[in-house]
Short mmCIF file of C-alpha atoms in Angstrom, two decimals:
data_model
loop_
_atom_site.label_atom_id
_atom_site.label_comp_id
_atom_site.label_asym_id
_atom_site.label_seq_id
_atom_site.Cartn_x
_atom_site.Cartn_y
_atom_site.Cartn_z
CA MET A 30 -6.44 1.52 -32.34
CA GLY A 31 -8.11 4.12 -34.56
CA PHE A 32 -11.53 2.74 -33.70
CA LEU A 33 -11.36 4.75 -30.35
CA LYS A 34 -11.75 7.88 -32.46
CA LYS A 35 -15.19 6.79 -33.49
CA ILE A 36 -16.45 6.35 -29.88
CA ASP A 37 -17.62 9.10 -27.51
CA ILE A 38 -14.17 9.30 -25.65
CA THR A 39 -15.72 11.10 -22.72
CA TRP A 40 -18.11 8.32 -22.09
CA ILE A 41 -15.53 5.60 -22.65
CA GLU A 42 -13.00 7.27 -20.24
CA THR A 43 -15.71 7.69 -17.57
CA LEU A 44 -16.50 3.96 -18.06
CA ILE A 45 -12.68 3.22 -17.81
CA PHE A 46 -12.23 5.18 -14.59
CA ILE A 47 -15.36 3.58 -13.06
CA LEU A 48 -13.80 0.07 -13.88
CA PHE A 49 -10.44 1.11 -12.30
CA PHE A 50 -12.35 2.17 -9.14
CA PHE A 51 -14.27 -1.01 -8.70
CA PHE A 52 -11.20 -3.17 -9.55
CA SER A 53 -9.14 -1.24 -6.90
CA LEU A 54 -12.07 -1.87 -4.34
CA ALA A 55 -12.39 -5.56 -5.10
CA LEU A 56 -8.55 -6.04 -4.87
CA MET A 57 -8.36 -4.54 -1.48
CA TRP A 58 -11.45 -6.01 -0.01
CA LYS A 59 -10.51 -9.39 -1.19
CA THR A 60 -7.37 -9.55 0.99
CA PHE A 61 -8.63 -7.79 4.15
CA ARG A 62 -11.85 -7.46 6.05
CA ILE A 63 -13.55 -7.65 9.37
CA SER A 64 -15.76 -10.73 9.72
CA PRO A 65 -19.41 -10.51 10.81
CA GLU A 66 -18.32 -11.55 14.31
CA GLY A 67 -15.83 -8.69 14.37
CA ASP A 68 -12.62 -10.71 13.79
CA LEU A 69 -9.70 -9.92 11.41
CA GLU A 70 -9.92 -11.88 8.03
CA ILE A 71 -6.54 -11.49 6.33
CA ALA A 72 -5.51 -13.31 3.01
CA THR A 73 -2.89 -15.94 3.73
CA LYS A 74 -0.53 -14.14 1.12
CA ALA A 75 -0.94 -10.92 3.15
CA TRP A 76 -1.04 -11.78 6.71
CA SER A 77 2.75 -11.75 7.39
CA ASP A 78 2.93 -7.98 6.11
CA PHE A 79 -0.18 -7.16 8.07
CA SER A 80 1.44 -8.33 11.38
CA ALA A 81 3.55 -5.24 11.01
CA THR A 82 1.01 -2.70 9.61
CA ILE A 83 -2.12 -3.59 11.88
CA PRO A 84 0.07 -2.90 15.13
CA LEU A 85 1.19 0.42 13.45
CA ILE A 86 -2.27 1.41 12.70
CA ARG A 87 -3.59 0.38 16.14
CA SER A 88 -0.79 2.37 17.87
CA PHE A 89 -2.56 5.51 16.63
CA SER A 90 -6.14 4.37 16.95
CA LEU A 91 -6.14 2.37 20.26
CA GLY A 92 -2.76 3.58 21.59
CA ASN A 93 -0.81 6.72 22.03
CA ASN A 94 2.14 6.73 19.74
CA PHE A 95 3.38 10.37 19.80
CA PRO A 96 6.24 11.16 19.18
CA PRO A 97 6.04 8.14 16.80
CA GLN A 98 7.94 4.91 17.54
CA TYR A 99 7.81 1.55 15.59
CA PRO A 100 5.31 -0.18 17.84
CA ILE A 101 7.01 -3.69 17.18
CA PHE A 102 10.42 -2.14 18.28
CA ALA A 103 9.59 0.02 21.25
CA GLY A 104 11.99 2.74 22.35
CA PRO A 105 13.83 4.45 19.41
CA PRO A 106 12.13 7.01 16.95
CA ILE A 107 10.37 5.43 14.13
CA ARG A 108 12.28 4.66 11.19
CA TYR A 109 9.48 3.46 9.00
CA HIS A 110 7.36 5.90 6.83
CA PHE A 111 4.12 5.93 8.83
CA ILE A 112 1.76 8.70 7.60
CA PHE A 113 -0.57 6.53 5.57
CA PHE A 114 -1.08 4.25 8.60
CA LEU A 115 -1.45 7.26 10.83
CA ILE A 116 -4.35 8.53 8.69
CA VAL A 117 -5.95 4.92 8.83
CA GLY A 118 -5.48 4.82 12.54
CA LEU A 119 -7.07 8.24 13.02
CA LEU A 120 -10.02 7.13 11.00
CA GLU A 121 -10.53 4.03 13.14
CA LYS A 122 -10.07 6.37 16.21
CA ILE A 123 -13.13 8.57 15.17
CA GLY A 124 -15.26 5.45 14.79
CA ILE A 125 -14.69 4.13 11.15
CA ARG A 126 -14.32 0.37 11.12
CA LEU A 127 -10.73 -0.67 10.43
CA ASP A 128 -11.49 -2.55 7.27
CA PHE A 129 -13.34 0.45 5.78
CA ALA A 130 -10.68 2.88 6.87
CA LEU A 131 -7.77 0.77 5.41
CA ASN A 132 -9.55 -0.57 2.40
CA THR A 133 -10.94 2.83 1.33
CA LEU A 134 -7.65 4.65 1.54
CA SER A 135 -5.90 1.67 -0.29
CA SER A 136 -8.56 1.47 -2.95
CA LEU A 137 -8.32 5.27 -3.58
CA ALA A 138 -4.53 5.15 -3.77
CA PHE A 139 -4.53 2.25 -6.21
CA PHE A 140 -7.35 3.83 -8.23
CA SER A 141 -5.06 6.97 -8.37
CA LEU A 142 -2.22 4.98 -9.57
CA LEU A 143 -4.16 3.39 -12.35
CA THR A 144 -5.73 6.66 -13.41
CA LEU A 145 -2.34 8.38 -13.53
CA ILE A 146 -0.82 5.69 -15.52
CA TYR A 147 -3.58 6.11 -18.10
CA ILE A 148 -3.46 9.90 -18.17
CA THR A 149 0.25 10.08 -18.44
CA GLY A 150 0.48 7.59 -21.30
CA LYS A 151 -2.31 9.42 -22.98
CA ARG A 152 -0.91 12.95 -22.47
CA VAL A 153 2.79 12.17 -22.99
CA PHE A 154 2.24 10.04 -26.17
CA LYS A 155 -1.00 11.93 -27.29
CA ASN A 156 -2.70 8.58 -27.63
CA ARG A 157 -5.41 6.92 -25.42
CA ALA A 158 -4.42 3.49 -26.58
CA VAL A 159 -0.88 3.99 -25.14
CA GLY A 160 -2.61 4.89 -21.81
CA LEU A 161 -4.83 1.95 -21.77
CA ILE A 162 -2.12 -0.65 -22.78
CA SER A 163 0.20 0.85 -20.13
CA VAL A 164 -2.43 0.12 -17.58
CA LEU A 165 -2.79 -3.39 -18.80
CA LEU A 166 0.87 -4.10 -18.74
CA PHE A 167 1.12 -2.70 -15.18
CA LEU A 168 -1.61 -4.90 -13.88
CA PHE A 169 -0.43 -7.96 -15.57
CA ASN A 170 3.37 -8.16 -15.53
CA GLY A 171 5.37 -9.42 -18.51
CA SER A 172 8.08 -11.47 -16.97
CA PHE A 173 9.05 -15.05 -18.17
CA GLY A 174 7.61 -16.39 -14.88
CA PHE A 175 5.05 -18.36 -17.00
CA LEU A 176 7.91 -20.72 -17.94
CA GLU A 177 8.02 -21.93 -14.27
CA PHE A 178 4.26 -22.36 -14.20
CA PHE A 179 4.49 -24.63 -17.23
CA LYS A 180 7.12 -26.71 -15.59
CA LYS A 181 4.58 -27.54 -12.90
CA TYR A 182 1.59 -27.54 -15.08
CA PRO A 183 2.64 -28.79 -18.69
CA LEU A 184 0.61 -27.30 -21.51
CA SER A 185 -2.48 -29.28 -22.06
CA SER A 186 -6.11 -29.20 -22.77
CA LYS A 187 -6.43 -28.43 -19.02
CA THR A 188 -4.11 -25.33 -19.05
CA MET A 189 -7.01 -22.83 -18.73
CA ILE A 190 -8.41 -24.76 -15.75
CA ASP A 191 -4.91 -24.82 -14.27
CA ILE A 192 -4.54 -21.10 -14.59
CA LEU A 193 -8.12 -20.40 -13.19
CA GLN A 194 -7.57 -22.71 -10.26
CA ASN A 195 -3.94 -21.43 -9.54
CA THR A 196 -3.25 -20.82 -5.93
CA GLN A 197 0.49 -20.17 -6.08
CA PHE A 198 2.66 -17.43 -7.80
CA SER A 199 4.53 -18.73 -10.72
CA THR A 200 7.87 -17.56 -9.17
CA PHE A 201 8.70 -15.95 -5.98
CA GLY A 202 12.35 -14.99 -6.31
CA PRO A 203 14.55 -14.60 -4.42
CA TYR A 204 12.87 -16.47 -1.69
CA ASP A 205 12.04 -19.63 -3.66
CA GLY A 206 15.42 -19.76 -5.38
CA LYS A 207 13.99 -18.58 -8.84
CA VAL A 208 15.32 -15.96 -10.97
CA VAL A 209 12.03 -14.02 -11.60
CA SER A 210 11.29 -11.77 -8.76
CA ALA A 211 8.34 -11.92 -6.38
CA PHE A 212 7.72 -8.12 -6.62
CA TRP A 213 6.04 -7.89 -10.10
CA SER A 214 2.54 -9.25 -9.08
CA LEU A 215 -0.22 -7.24 -7.49
CA ASN A 216 0.62 -8.93 -4.21
CA ILE A 217 2.94 -6.07 -3.27
CA PHE A 218 0.01 -3.63 -3.42
CA THR A 219 -2.41 -5.79 -1.36
CA ASN A 220 0.26 -6.40 1.18
CA GLN A 221 2.02 -2.92 1.36
CA ARG A 222 -1.04 -0.80 1.37
CA HIS A 223 0.91 2.44 1.29
CA LEU A 224 2.77 1.67 -1.78
CA ALA A 225 0.28 2.66 -4.42
CA PHE A 226 0.04 6.31 -3.15
CA ALA A 227 3.78 6.53 -3.16
CA TYR A 228 4.09 5.24 -6.67
CA ALA A 229 1.13 7.48 -7.84
CA SER A 230 2.88 10.44 -6.28
CA PHE A 231 6.11 9.80 -8.04
CA LEU A 232 4.28 9.48 -11.38
CA LEU A 233 2.45 12.67 -10.66
CA LEU A 234 5.76 14.59 -10.15
CA ALA A 235 7.33 13.00 -13.30
CA TYR A 236 4.26 14.07 -15.36
CA LEU A 237 4.29 17.74 -13.83
CA ILE A 238 8.02 17.98 -14.66
CA PHE A 239 7.16 16.93 -18.25
CA HIS A 240 4.27 19.19 -18.64
CA TYR A 241 5.96 22.23 -17.24
CA SER A 242 9.13 21.63 -19.29
CA ASN A 243 6.92 22.13 -22.26
CA LYS A 244 5.00 25.17 -20.78
CA PRO A 245 7.62 26.69 -18.37
CA LYS A 246 5.69 29.99 -17.89
CA GLU A 247 2.94 28.09 -16.18
CA LEU A 248 5.24 26.97 -13.47
CA ASN A 249 4.68 29.96 -11.30
CA TYR A 250 6.06 30.40 -7.64
CA LYS A 251 2.74 29.29 -6.16
CA LYS A 252 3.02 25.90 -8.11
CA ILE A 253 6.70 25.70 -7.13
CA LEU A 254 5.91 26.09 -3.58
CA LEU A 255 3.11 23.45 -3.68
CA ILE A 256 5.36 20.99 -5.48
CA ALA A 257 8.24 21.52 -2.99
CA ILE A 258 5.97 21.03 -0.02
CA PHE A 259 4.56 17.81 -1.65
CA ILE A 260 7.97 16.40 -2.13
CA GLY A 261 9.30 17.70 1.22
CA THR A 262 6.71 15.77 3.29
CA PHE A 263 7.67 12.40 1.74
CA PRO A 264 10.36 11.01 4.20
CA PHE A 265 7.35 10.35 6.53
CA ILE A 266 5.14 9.11 3.67
CA HIS A 267 7.57 6.85 1.78
CA LEU A 268 11.31 7.40 2.38
CA ALA A 269 12.50 5.42 -0.72
CA VAL A 270 10.13 7.19 -2.99
CA PHE A 271 11.33 10.50 -1.58
CA GLY A 272 14.83 9.34 -2.64
CA MET A 273 13.46 8.64 -6.09
CA MET A 274 11.88 11.95 -6.35
CA GLY A 275 15.28 13.51 -5.62
CA LEU A 276 16.78 11.51 -8.31
CA SER A 277 14.16 12.64 -10.82
CA LEU A 278 14.87 16.23 -9.96
CA ILE A 279 18.55 15.75 -10.54
CA VAL A 280 17.89 14.18 -14.06
CA SER A 281 15.44 16.96 -14.79
CA LEU A 282 18.23 19.59 -14.14
CA PHE A 283 19.97 18.38 -17.11
CA ILE A 284 17.31 17.43 -19.58
CA TYR A 285 15.01 20.42 -19.00
CA PRO A 286 17.10 23.61 -18.97
CA LYS A 287 14.06 25.88 -19.39
CA ILE A 288 12.74 25.05 -15.85
CA ARG A 289 16.27 24.37 -14.28
CA LYS A 290 16.20 27.30 -11.88
CA LYS A 291 12.63 26.38 -10.78
CA ILE A 292 13.73 22.82 -10.11
CA ILE A 293 16.66 24.06 -8.01
CA ILE A 294 14.13 26.14 -5.88
CA ILE A 295 11.85 23.11 -5.59
CA GLY A 296 14.68 20.89 -4.56
CA PHE A 297 15.96 23.40 -2.02
CA ILE A 298 12.67 23.91 -0.16
CA ALA A 299 11.94 20.17 -0.24
CA ILE A 300 15.31 19.39 1.46
CA CYS A 301 14.67 22.09 4.07
CA LEU A 302 11.21 20.42 4.86
CA ALA A 303 12.54 16.95 4.72
CA THR A 304 15.67 17.32 6.84
CA PRO A 305 13.95 17.44 10.23
CA GLN A 306 12.14 14.27 9.33
CA LEU A 307 15.31 12.55 8.25
CA LEU A 308 17.03 13.54 11.44
CA TYR A 309 14.21 12.25 13.61
CA MET A 310 14.31 8.86 11.95
CA GLY A 311 18.03 8.67 12.23
CA SER A 312 20.30 6.43 10.35
CA SER A 313 20.21 2.59 10.24
CA GLN A 314 21.62 0.73 13.12
CA ASN A 315 22.69 -2.24 10.74
CA GLU A 316 26.02 -2.13 8.98
CA SER A 317 25.63 -2.63 5.22
CA HIS A 318 27.39 -1.63 2.08
CA PHE A 319 25.88 1.22 0.01
CA PHE A 320 27.51 0.34 -3.27
CA VAL A 321 26.42 -3.21 -4.06
CA PRO A 322 26.17 -3.45 -7.88
CA GLY A 323 23.87 -6.08 -9.61
CA TYR A 324 20.92 -6.09 -7.26
CA LEU A 325 19.88 -9.85 -6.87
CA VAL A 326 21.91 -11.15 -9.69
CA GLU A 327 24.00 -14.18 -8.56
CA ASN A 328 27.50 -14.40 -9.59
CA LEU A 329 27.46 -10.90 -11.26
CA THR A 330 28.74 -10.84 -14.80
CA LEU A 331 27.47 -8.97 -17.78
CA THR A 332 25.89 -12.20 -19.07
CA ASN A 333 24.22 -13.09 -15.85
CA PHE A 334 23.03 -9.51 -15.53
CA ILE A 335 21.43 -9.54 -18.88
CA ILE A 336 19.86 -13.06 -18.25
CA TYR A 337 18.42 -11.97 -14.99
CA TRP A 338 16.59 -8.83 -16.35
CA LEU A 339 15.57 -10.70 -19.62
CA TYR A 340 13.75 -13.24 -17.37
CA ASN A 341 12.19 -10.38 -15.29
CA PHE A 342 11.19 -8.11 -18.03
CA GLY A 343 10.44 -10.68 -20.57
CA LEU A 344 9.55 -9.39 -24.09
CA GLY A 345 9.77 -5.94 -22.56
CA THR A 346 13.56 -6.22 -22.78
CA ILE A 347 13.07 -6.00 -26.58
CA PHE A 348 10.10 -3.68 -26.67
CA ILE A 349 11.46 -0.95 -24.37
CA PRO A 350 14.33 -0.06 -26.64
CA ILE A 351 12.01 -0.26 -29.77
CA GLY A 352 9.52 2.00 -28.17
CA TYR A 353 12.11 4.43 -27.10
CA PHE A 354 13.49 4.80 -30.66
CA LEU A 355 10.02 5.15 -32.00
CA ALA A 356 9.36 8.07 -29.63
CA ASN A 357 10.01 11.73 -30.25
CA LYS A 358 12.79 13.68 -28.66
CA ASN A 359 10.48 15.06 -25.87
CA GLN A 360 9.22 11.58 -25.07
CA ARG A 361 12.75 10.17 -24.90
CA LYS A 362 13.67 12.84 -22.35
CA PHE A 363 10.71 11.65 -20.17
CA PHE A 364 12.09 8.06 -20.26
CA LEU A 365 15.41 9.30 -18.51
CA ILE A 366 13.30 10.22 -15.38
CA PHE A 367 12.57 6.40 -15.01
CA LEU A 368 15.94 5.08 -16.46
CA ILE A 369 17.81 6.67 -13.49
CA LEU A 370 15.89 4.46 -11.04
CA PHE A 371 16.90 1.32 -12.85
CA ILE A 372 20.59 2.36 -12.98
CA PHE A 373 20.47 3.48 -9.24
CA GLY A 374 18.69 0.34 -8.06
CA ASN A 375 21.34 -1.89 -9.73
CA LEU A 376 24.17 -0.08 -8.18
CA PHE A 377 23.26 0.82 -4.61
CA ARG A 378 21.57 -0.65 -1.63
CA VAL A 379 19.04 1.53 0.09
CA SER A 380 18.02 -0.60 3.09
CA SER A 381 19.24 -3.59 5.08
CA GLU A 382 17.58 -5.97 2.67
CA MET A 383 18.70 -5.77 -0.92
CA SER A 384 15.44 -7.02 -2.35
CA ALA A 385 13.76 -3.74 -1.00
CA ASN A 386 15.33 -2.03 -4.11
CA HIS A 387 12.39 -3.55 -6.00
CA LYS A 388 10.65 -0.19 -5.51
CA PHE A 389 13.08 1.23 -7.96
CA PHE A 390 12.36 -1.37 -10.53
CA ASN A 391 8.56 -1.20 -10.13
CA LEU A 392 8.47 2.42 -10.92
CA PHE A 393 11.04 1.93 -13.72
CA ILE A 394 8.85 -0.62 -15.53
CA ILE A 395 5.81 1.67 -14.98
CA GLY A 396 7.73 4.20 -16.94
CA ALA A 397 9.11 1.65 -19.43
CA ASN A 398 5.57 0.23 -19.98
CA PHE A 399 4.59 3.62 -21.78
CA PHE A 400 7.33 2.97 -24.34
CA ILE A 401 6.24 -0.79 -24.58
CA ALA A 402 2.84 0.54 -25.28
CA ASN A 403 4.02 3.06 -27.79
CA ALA A 404 5.82 0.33 -29.79
CA ILE A 405 2.68 -1.81 -29.76
CA VAL A 406 0.37 1.04 -30.94
CA LYS A 407 3.04 1.95 -33.79
CA PHE A 408 3.03 -1.80 -34.90
CA TRP A 409 -0.75 -1.81 -34.86
CA LYS A 410 -0.71 1.12 -37.49
CA HIS A 411 1.35 -0.81 -39.96
CA HIS A 412 0.15 -3.41 -42.39
CA GLY A 413 0.47 -6.85 -40.84
CA GLY A 414 1.42 -5.18 -37.40
CA LYS A 415 -2.06 -5.98 -35.85
CA VAL A 416 -1.11 -9.71 -35.40
CA VAL A 417 2.26 -8.72 -33.90
CA SER A 418 0.54 -6.39 -31.52
CA VAL A 419 -2.04 -8.83 -30.26
CA PHE A 420 0.54 -11.56 -29.52
CA SER A 421 2.79 -9.18 -28.00
CA ILE A 422 0.22 -8.16 -25.50
CA ILE A 423 -0.65 -11.74 -24.84
CA PHE A 424 2.97 -12.51 -24.08
CA LEU A 425 3.64 -9.33 -22.13
CA THR A 426 0.70 -10.06 -19.74
CA PHE A 427 0.66 -13.85 -19.62
CA THR A 428 2.60 -14.16 -16.33
CA GLY A 429 0.57 -11.44 -14.77
CA VAL A 430 -2.62 -13.22 -15.68
CA ILE A 431 -1.49 -16.49 -14.06
CA ASP A 432 -0.18 -14.72 -11.00
CA PHE A 433 -3.54 -12.76 -10.64
CA PHE A 434 -5.40 -15.94 -9.79
CA PRO A 435 -3.43 -16.84 -6.51
CA ILE A 436 -4.92 -13.49 -5.15
CA VAL A 437 -8.33 -14.36 -6.40
CA ASN A 438 -8.15 -17.91 -5.13
CA ASP A 439 -6.50 -17.08 -1.83
CA THR A 440 -8.18 -18.01 1.55
CA VAL A 441 -8.17 -16.05 4.73
CA ILE A 442 -6.81 -16.33 8.26
CA THR A 443 -9.02 -15.38 10.96
CA ILE A 444 -7.41 -13.53 13.93
CA LYS A 445 -9.51 -12.80 17.07
CA ASP A 446 -9.72 -8.99 17.58
CA TYR A 447 -10.96 -6.42 19.97
CA PRO A 448 -13.36 -6.64 21.76
CA ASN A 449 -13.84 -10.36 21.17
CA ASP A 450 -10.38 -11.43 22.43
CA LEU A 451 -10.27 -11.31 26.18
CA THR A 452 -6.71 -10.37 26.42
CA ILE A 453 -6.94 -7.55 23.95
CA ASN A 454 -9.95 -6.25 25.60
CA TYR A 455 -8.23 -6.33 28.91
CA ILE A 456 -5.19 -4.39 27.62
CA VAL A 457 -7.44 -1.69 25.98
CA SER A 458 -9.48 -1.20 29.08
CA ASN A 459 -6.93 -1.46 31.83
CA THR A 460 -3.54 -0.39 30.63
CA PRO A 461 -2.28 3.28 29.75
CA LYS A 462 -2.27 3.86 25.88
CA ASN A 463 1.44 4.46 25.83
CA SER A 464 2.34 1.15 27.59
CA VAL A 465 5.27 -0.94 26.60
CA PHE A 466 4.98 -4.82 26.77
CA LEU A 467 7.76 -7.35 27.05
CA ASN A 468 6.32 -9.96 24.80
CA SER A 469 6.88 -13.70 24.22
CA SER A 470 5.40 -14.08 20.76
CA TYR A 471 6.30 -12.10 17.68
CA ILE A 472 3.33 -11.94 15.32
CA PHE A 473 -0.33 -10.48 16.03
CA ASN A 474 0.70 -10.22 19.82
CA PRO A 475 -2.45 -9.17 21.77
CA ALA A 476 -0.63 -6.07 23.08
CA SER A 477 0.07 -5.11 19.52
CA LEU A 478 -3.53 -5.56 18.42
CA ALA A 479 -4.43 -3.37 21.47
CA GLY A 480 -2.26 -0.57 20.09
CA ARG A 481 0.41 -0.88 22.65
CA LYS A 482 4.11 -1.07 21.84
CA ILE A 483 5.95 -4.40 22.35
CA PHE A 484 9.70 -5.00 22.84
CA LEU A 485 10.20 -6.93 19.58
CA GLY A 486 7.87 -8.08 16.89
CA TRP A 487 8.84 -10.33 14.06
CA PRO A 488 12.54 -9.30 13.53
CA TYR A 489 12.35 -9.17 9.72
CA PHE A 490 10.24 -5.99 9.73
CA SER A 491 12.27 -4.07 12.16
CA TRP A 492 15.58 -5.16 10.73
CA SER A 493 14.51 -4.18 7.37
CA ALA A 494 13.62 -0.67 8.66
CA GLY A 495 17.14 -0.30 10.08
CA TYR A 496 16.92 -1.52 13.71
CA ASP A 497 19.40 -3.79 15.26
CA THR A 498 17.12 -6.84 15.85
CA THR A 499 20.10 -9.17 16.57
CA SER A 500 20.91 -7.49 19.81
CA ARG A 501 17.32 -6.99 20.85
CA ASP A 502 16.38 -10.47 20.27
CA THR A 503 19.28 -11.63 22.30
CA GLU A 504 17.95 -9.23 25.08
CA LEU A 505 14.44 -10.51 24.80
CA ARG A 506 15.55 -14.14 25.26
CA SER A 507 17.63 -13.22 28.33
CA MET A 508 14.81 -11.61 29.89
CA LEU A 509 12.38 -14.46 29.34
CA THR A 510 14.79 -16.81 31.03
CA PRO A 511 16.33 -14.31 33.44
CA LYS A 512 19.54 -14.90 35.40
CA SER A 513 18.12 -13.31 38.52
CA PHE A 514 15.40 -10.86 39.71
CA SER A 515 17.64 -7.87 39.87
CA TYR A 516 19.11 -8.56 36.39
CA LEU A 517 15.47 -8.64 34.83
CA CYS A 518 14.35 -5.62 36.76
CA THR A 519 17.38 -3.72 35.66
CA LYS A 520 16.49 -4.47 32.05
CA LEU A 521 12.89 -3.79 32.25
CA VAL A 522 13.43 -0.37 33.80
CA ASN A 523 16.08 0.55 31.33
CA TYR A 524 13.83 -0.25 28.48
CA LYS A 525 10.91 1.44 30.16
CA ILE A 526 8.79 -1.74 29.94
CA ASP A 527 5.50 -1.52 31.92
CA TYR A 528 4.00 -4.99 31.54
CA ILE A 529 5.04 -8.50 30.66
CA ILE A 530 2.69 -10.64 28.39
CA LEU A 531 3.60 -14.31 28.44
CA ASP A 532 2.05 -17.00 26.22
CA ASP A 533 1.45 -20.50 27.34
CA PRO A 534 4.92 -21.80 27.43
CA LEU A 535 3.86 -25.28 26.31
CA ALA A 536 2.36 -23.85 23.18
CA ASN A 537 5.04 -21.27 22.56
CA ASN A 538 7.12 -21.85 19.32
CA ASP A 539 9.10 -18.63 19.59
CA PHE A 540 10.82 -18.56 22.83
CA GLN A 541 11.80 -20.66 25.94
CA ILE A 542 9.96 -18.97 28.95
CA ASP A 543 10.70 -19.38 32.61
CA SER A 544 7.01 -19.02 33.57
CA ARG A 545 7.68 -20.22 37.14
CA PHE A 546 10.05 -17.27 37.67
CA PHE A 547 7.51 -14.61 36.68
CA ASP A 548 4.66 -16.35 38.71
CA THR A 549 6.86 -16.28 41.84
CA ASN A 550 8.28 -12.69 41.44
CA PHE A 551 5.67 -10.58 39.75
CA LYS A 552 2.01 -9.89 40.28
CA THR A 553 -0.28 -11.46 37.69
CA VAL A 554 -2.93 -8.77 36.71
CA PHE A 555 -4.72 -10.93 34.10
CA THR A 556 -4.97 -14.46 32.98
CA ASP A 557 -6.83 -15.71 29.88
CA ARG A 558 -7.95 -19.25 30.92
CA SER A 559 -8.59 -20.41 27.29
CA SER A 560 -5.27 -19.36 25.73
CA MET A 561 -3.29 -19.49 29.12
CA ILE A 562 -1.86 -15.93 28.30
CA LYS A 563 -0.69 -14.10 31.43
CA ILE A 564 -0.02 -10.35 32.02
CA TYR A 565 2.26 -9.10 34.85
CA LYS A 566 2.89 -5.57 35.92
CA VAL A 567 6.39 -4.46 36.22
CA LEU A 568 5.87 -1.77 38.91
CA PRO A 569 6.02 -1.57 41.89
CA THR A 570 7.79 -5.00 41.85
CA CYS A 571 10.70 -3.39 39.99
CA ASN A 572 10.86 -0.19 41.87
CA LEU A 573 14.41 0.81 40.67
CA PRO A 574 15.68 4.12 39.48
CA LEU A 575 16.36 4.51 35.79
CA LEU A 576 19.96 3.63 34.87
#
């Protein structure tokens, strides 16, 4: 690694940052774009997540979503961190095309994350190679997922072709029944576009704490206020990462006594700013246990716990402690900021879905990668260690390389968008921006794409955000096959529903629809002859007082 000293580092680092930037652009544009005809083109591995995020964006660009609600669960205050998508929506609102707005912000966020990983590794370990290797380990995960790949494609002379033509992730646990998690690949960043900025923000905070712990006099009250405001805005930016920032501050109180009082001030101001946001979002409507040890480990025992993380961290399970013991005292303290995330994520459930805890482990492994990289660099410097370092990097990135090509080779699903789709066009042009629709399809409903709120989108997303989707789904089904006119009108008025949008009952796979009832009792204001979608207006037909 000493060869880097012989090269113009400024030039090399500039080249590295340019490479980060264009890689980020390519990754985001590969998975989402607008076609020349003006329709949405979404990668097949991203389209399900986009069925929640596009309606959220459109609720701010084409709709009126203030105060914010979750547009696929109309009514209660939003319980999902929305600021990233609000900014994208406002950019589209002022005339920037949706793909440029979303992909530009996503690319800048991912670029920032890569850059911060490099800079943090370089500064904390005073070695550029640690920064570079940390980025490499982040991009290409080191799990033992490649073992599953070779079960499907046995090692042969065609292995390289099998990898290059691969279209499926090696594992997708827990959803495919495998041990290795689905949340290690870059797929989480192409699908959850707000995630990179949140992770970059946590890493920035961790680095600032480390930096000021060594130079406490530099942490003046102006910087304290800026850091506190930065943290305090995070419930609306990313709620889970806000919690992780809180954990990092708590750990820092104990390991950095020189800045302890200043950390207390930061925490106090941040809590004051965050409290109104937390109160607005409210608590989850779903009952779940908070203390759930073991994360996704089945039949939790110490042995099964070790096996689970051995498969998920791969050789990193060995290299993390080696890198830790090869680090100096100050660097070891830095590791504790990330270790608390691993401990917390294995003990407590933070949302309705246990797998959502993956965010704790994503950030832990980003921190752990610095120490893996440190071990590799130390091996490189010893006689005979270069071979160990090279083979270690290969095995620590092999699964990630395999899982990169399903993203590269992914195809797209085309979804007709405004103004090409007649139904969306009608809704945008003829309904109030804050309208609520009773819907009969979950995903990419025309009302959602038009920026209007719908009664219930795909339940998984609302459920994982803390909404009671079971009761609402029951209500939705009862309204689509109503007992009586008065029953339906009472429900519609109570839920402040303005319109009913019904798909062709013969083609609908989500619900049973009594279309004759609606044709008989409600005024049809729009019919799309090609898709047989109909829109009915609730008022004045249901002219009842609010109950």
